[in-house]
Amino acid sequence: MVAMDNLQMTSEKAQFSLSAYLQEHQSLVEAALNQAISVVYPEKIYEAMRYSLLAGGKRLRPILCLATCQMAGGTLEMAMPTACALEMIHTMSLIHDDLPAMDNDDYRRGKLTNHKVYGEDIAILAGDGLLAYAFEFVAVNTSNVPAERVLQVVAKLGRAVGAAGLVGGQVVDLESEGKADVSLETLNFIHNHKTAALLEASVVCGGVLAGMTGEDLQRLSCFSQNIGLAFQIIDDILDITSTQEQLGKTAGKDLQAQKVTYPSLWGIEESKSQAQQLIAAAIAQLKPFGDKAIPLKELAHYITSRTH
Ligand code: GRG
């Protein structure tokens, strides 16, 4: 496809524009997500799934997956079904996170949350529908990739969302709520699982689809764990320093829920410095990949400079 081929990276650092890269990749992901789910009977559930999936968002996970696949010599087409699945899984986790039984939020991505529009019952089912469809989507739509790589992707996605990943992190987060004595170790556990696990899967699956193995995958795993934690530290800071309009969701939630966060343990300045150190450690892992890693490096920097 010509439009996708035009997006192949040149090796000239000077020619790389992160904002153009983000814009181009975001619109490819939007188009693929829009095509992924059609509204059929029973319409309500498909509408609820599409409502949250197409509500905007930075599309960071799909873009990380596409960028890594390209860096490793693969194509956007090889990674697009997995990129869409990552966004389906991420969106389902947001829908369930916002439920009254969890964080009880009214706004997400600048819109009313799924349960506020469709009711709790449909919101739970919309999350379930997106989660199941994510796996079907990868299995059915991935082409020009050997089956054993697709199987590896399915396994990695499953691990990232289950009790060894998002679900486990969410459980410890719920257990820690209202406790003032949450340790740094526990906080790291929560966010390594709730946030970093899916970011890690995004990067590593991109590498797997393109045929990466061994030490290269280890490097990608280390890169993404570091950016995952940095991402969460910045998320915690933005919850304090940004407005609801900037965030698209209720601001100041952590303080209100008396959650222990990185800024509550370290203060804002030290938290920023820790995030910078994690980004530097992440970028160091990309050294062997040379100029091909420029998009991933720039995406890592974007994590600490973002405002929403
Ligand atoms: C996964 C089976 C399954 C259940 C869900 C609710 C839950 C278990 C886990 C919570 C996961 C969660 C909401 C983690 C927070 C991750 C995070 C920092 C979200 C914000 O991500 P952004 O900033 O959001 O990328 P956008 O809207 O830009 O996509």
XYZ file of C-alpha atoms and ligand atoms in Angstrom:
337
model
C 0.000 0.000 0.000
C 1.450 3.311 -1.148
C 0.268 5.386 1.839
C 1.956 3.018 4.249
C 5.137 2.692 2.195
C 5.531 6.461 2.320
C 5.843 6.204 6.069
C 8.973 4.034 6.030
C 11.680 5.814 8.000
C 14.578 7.488 6.340
C 17.873 7.162 8.193
C 18.397 10.928 8.302
C 17.876 12.101 11.865
C 17.403 15.676 10.677
C 14.390 14.624 8.626
C 12.513 13.072 11.509
C 9.560 15.058 12.814
C 7.826 13.456 15.780
C 4.652 15.478 15.335
C 4.369 14.439 11.665
C 5.172 10.838 12.609
C 2.520 10.821 15.343
C -0.071 12.433 13.101
C 0.496 10.005 10.217
C 0.545 6.900 12.408
C -2.412 8.073 14.487
C -4.541 8.517 11.385
C -3.593 5.070 10.051
C -4.534 3.543 13.414
C -7.814 5.523 13.555
C -8.766 4.265 10.085
C -7.919 0.647 10.954
C -9.851 0.808 14.246
C -12.831 2.394 12.532
C -12.905 -0.460 10.026
C -12.342 -3.146 12.641
C -15.797 -3.103 14.229
C -19.080 -2.681 12.355
C -22.433 -2.215 13.987
C -24.661 -5.274 13.533
C -27.365 -6.870 15.659
C -27.414 -6.489 18.680
C -26.463 -2.916 17.784
C -26.165 -1.594 21.325
C -23.073 -3.607 22.229
C -21.208 -2.746 19.027
C -22.097 0.923 19.485
C -20.807 0.817 23.078
C -17.560 -0.845 21.949
C -17.068 1.721 19.185
C -17.983 4.636 21.493
C -14.916 4.099 23.684
C -12.582 2.658 21.054
C -13.056 5.655 18.749
C -13.109 8.313 21.471
C -9.618 9.592 20.707
C -6.623 8.923 22.881
C -2.990 9.198 21.954
C -2.809 5.694 20.391
C 0.587 5.322 22.010
C 0.470 1.520 22.306
C -0.380 0.872 18.634
C 2.211 3.417 17.520
C 4.908 1.790 19.670
C 4.050 -1.567 18.119
C 4.166 -0.210 14.559
C 7.393 1.721 15.214
C 9.139 -1.332 16.648
C 8.025 -3.599 13.822
C 9.361 -1.104 11.276
C 12.613 -0.683 13.211
C 13.081 -4.459 13.095
C 12.587 -4.564 9.321
C 8.880 -5.436 9.258
C 6.039 -3.507 7.617
C 3.111 -1.543 9.009
C 0.715 -4.098 7.492
C 2.339 -6.941 9.442
C 1.796 -5.119 12.745
C -1.507 -3.296 12.212
C -3.840 -6.073 13.499
C -1.751 -6.371 16.691
C -1.623 -2.573 16.991
C -5.440 -2.471 16.840
C -5.712 -5.323 19.345
C -3.477 -3.427 21.788
C -5.784 -0.414 21.568
C -8.863 -2.648 22.044
C -7.290 -4.153 25.166
C -6.189 -0.746 26.477
C -9.674 0.694 25.854
C -11.378 -2.203 27.618
C -9.111 -1.659 30.635
C -10.110 2.024 30.695
C -13.824 1.149 30.481
C -13.534 -1.276 33.407
C -11.201 1.036 35.366
C -13.842 3.812 35.175
C -16.684 1.627 36.530
C -18.257 2.508 39.898
C -16.776 -0.691 41.374
C -13.277 0.517 40.427
C -12.274 4.208 40.015
C -15.824 5.486 39.464
C -15.061 8.159 36.893
C -17.502 10.205 34.818
C -15.136 11.387 32.088
C -12.534 9.750 29.888
C -10.864 11.048 26.739
C -12.957 14.212 27.079
C -16.265 12.326 26.893
C -18.672 10.728 29.346
C -17.431 7.305 30.415
C -18.945 4.208 28.835
C -21.132 3.289 31.821
C -22.461 6.869 32.039
C -23.763 6.569 28.467
C -24.729 2.891 28.205
C -25.160 1.792 31.837
C -22.915 -0.432 33.939
C -24.171 -3.713 32.500
C -23.427 -2.778 28.899
C -20.104 -1.131 29.843
C -18.889 -4.367 31.451
C -19.968 -6.306 28.358
C -18.416 -3.738 25.991
C -15.100 -4.279 27.805
C -15.500 -8.043 27.587
C -16.424 -7.787 23.906
C -13.337 -5.691 23.116
C -11.043 -8.034 25.045
C -12.248 -11.154 23.244
C -12.302 -9.442 19.859
C -8.698 -8.256 20.288
C -7.447 -11.853 20.261
C -9.761 -12.891 17.409
C -8.606 -9.847 15.444
C -4.915 -10.755 15.689
C -5.512 -14.402 14.835
C -7.785 -13.731 11.867
C -6.240 -10.611 10.326
C -2.473 -10.941 10.668
C -0.976 -11.702 7.268
C 2.527 -12.230 5.870
C 3.750 -13.302 9.308
C 4.692 -16.917 10.146
C 2.051 -18.567 12.366
C 4.498 -19.240 15.221
C 5.177 -15.506 15.565
C 1.435 -14.800 15.696
C 1.107 -17.457 18.387
C 3.888 -15.766 20.370
C 2.044 -12.437 20.076
C -1.197 -13.992 21.334
C 0.654 -15.476 24.320
C 2.355 -12.170 25.145
C -0.911 -10.230 24.921
C -2.634 -12.774 27.174
C 0.110 -12.526 29.773
C 0.072 -8.712 29.675
C -3.671 -8.449 30.399
C -4.132 -11.299 32.885
C -3.248 -11.763 36.539
C 0.456 -11.557 35.647
C -0.175 -8.123 34.114
C -2.943 -5.502 34.153
C -5.362 -7.514 36.274
C -2.715 -8.244 38.938
C -1.634 -4.589 39.029
C -5.225 -3.429 39.385
C -5.837 -5.827 42.285
C -2.855 -4.508 44.258
C -3.907 -0.935 43.394
C -7.401 -1.576 44.791
C -5.938 -3.186 47.920
C -3.609 -0.198 48.453
C -6.298 2.480 48.202
C -6.664 4.571 51.343
C -3.466 3.126 52.854
C -0.845 5.746 53.732
C 2.006 3.271 54.139
C 2.228 1.900 50.598
C 5.910 1.194 49.918
C 7.860 2.149 46.818
C 8.167 -1.575 46.073
C 4.376 -1.982 46.081
C 3.915 1.166 44.004
C 6.408 -0.162 41.467
C 4.601 -3.525 41.418
C 1.284 -1.793 40.698
C 2.597 0.254 37.814
C 4.914 -2.359 36.339
C 1.749 -4.430 35.964
C -1.046 -1.891 35.395
C 0.808 0.368 32.994
C 4.194 -1.002 31.919
C 3.027 -4.538 31.032
C 0.874 -3.446 28.082
C 3.453 -0.910 26.903
C 6.040 -3.687 27.040
C 3.779 -6.030 25.064
C 3.258 -3.256 22.488
C 6.975 -2.906 21.844
C 7.957 -6.566 22.149
C 5.102 -7.802 19.926
C 6.201 -5.332 17.235
C 9.662 -6.909 17.391
C 8.320 -10.474 17.401
C 6.148 -9.859 14.324
C 9.206 -8.673 12.406
C 11.185 -11.754 13.484
C 13.326 -10.401 16.319
C 14.591 -12.899 18.893
C 16.942 -13.334 21.867
C 19.030 -10.407 23.058
C 17.267 -7.932 20.769
C 13.905 -8.775 22.346
C 15.493 -8.527 25.813
C 16.646 -5.022 24.975
C 13.167 -4.073 23.784
C 11.687 -5.506 26.948
C 14.063 -3.472 29.129
C 13.442 -0.344 27.017
C 9.691 -0.645 27.414
C 9.670 -1.462 31.132
C 11.616 1.734 31.712
C 9.375 3.878 29.524
C 6.347 2.244 31.190
C 7.361 3.382 34.646
C 8.373 6.829 33.361
C 4.967 7.063 31.660
C 3.217 6.403 34.969
C 5.363 8.884 36.906
C 4.417 11.582 34.370
C 0.771 10.451 34.579
C 0.864 10.970 38.360
C 2.423 14.429 37.937
C -0.148 15.445 35.300
C -2.958 14.380 37.640
C -1.728 17.120 40.007
C -0.649 19.830 37.578
C -3.194 19.619 34.737
C -6.826 20.573 34.334
C -9.757 18.322 33.431
C -9.824 19.972 29.972
C -6.172 19.093 29.375
C -6.504 15.532 30.657
C -9.947 14.696 29.248
C -10.706 13.064 32.607
C -11.205 14.223 36.186
C -8.021 15.882 37.466
C -6.750 15.564 41.047
C -8.269 12.080 41.424
C -5.232 10.573 43.169
C -5.202 13.180 45.943
C -8.962 12.913 46.344
C -8.759 9.094 46.635
C -5.759 9.448 48.990
C -3.654 7.322 46.674
C 0.068 6.999 47.231
C 1.722 8.160 44.015
C 5.285 8.911 42.887
C 4.917 12.662 43.528
C 3.410 11.953 46.965
C 6.508 9.865 47.826
C 9.170 11.962 46.102
C 7.669 15.393 45.322
C 7.191 16.727 41.800
C 10.771 17.765 40.984
C 12.329 14.484 42.102
C 9.601 12.572 40.244
C 10.460 14.458 37.041
C 14.131 13.674 37.539
C 13.391 9.955 38.116
C 11.299 9.868 34.940
C 14.156 11.468 32.976
C 16.604 8.882 34.348
C 14.293 6.038 33.321
C 13.982 7.484 29.809
C 17.790 7.767 29.551
C 18.160 4.134 30.675
C 15.502 3.095 28.160
C 17.172 4.906 25.282
C 20.538 3.339 26.138
C 18.994 -0.045 25.303
C 18.354 1.106 21.730
C 21.997 1.849 20.919
C 22.647 -1.321 18.857
C 19.700 -0.478 16.602
C 21.332 2.773 15.416
C 19.354 5.348 13.434
C 16.548 2.879 12.796
C 15.568 3.424 16.460
C 15.033 7.194 16.058
C 11.206 6.973 16.143
C 11.299 4.826 19.307
C 13.777 7.234 20.939
C 11.632 10.228 20.072
C 8.527 8.437 21.345
C 10.357 7.822 24.629
C 11.172 11.540 24.940
C 7.545 12.375 24.133
C 6.491 10.425 27.223
C 8.171 12.908 29.537
C 7.247 16.020 27.559
C 3.561 15.220 27.057
C 0.863 17.420 28.614
C -2.046 14.970 28.579
C -7.355 -6.147 31.359
C -8.938 -8.066 31.771
C -8.513 -6.719 32.095
C -9.176 -6.020 33.045
C -8.878 -4.632 33.404
C -9.267 -2.181 35.145
C -8.061 -3.003 34.928
C -8.243 -4.475 34.750
C -6.825 -2.479 34.886
C -6.549 -1.030 34.935
C -5.565 -0.675 33.887
C -5.384 0.813 33.759
C -6.573 1.670 33.528
C -4.148 1.327 33.824
C -3.833 2.754 33.643
C -2.971 2.892 32.439
C -2.860 4.315 31.967
C -1.715 5.116 32.429
C -3.808 4.809 31.171
C -3.728 6.094 30.471
O -3.163 5.797 29.205
P -3.005 6.889 28.077
O -2.518 8.188 28.685
O -4.512 7.115 27.630
O -2.203 6.328 26.974
P -5.109 7.458 26.170
O -6.503 7.921 26.459
O -4.244 8.515 25.541
O -5.087 6.185 25.405
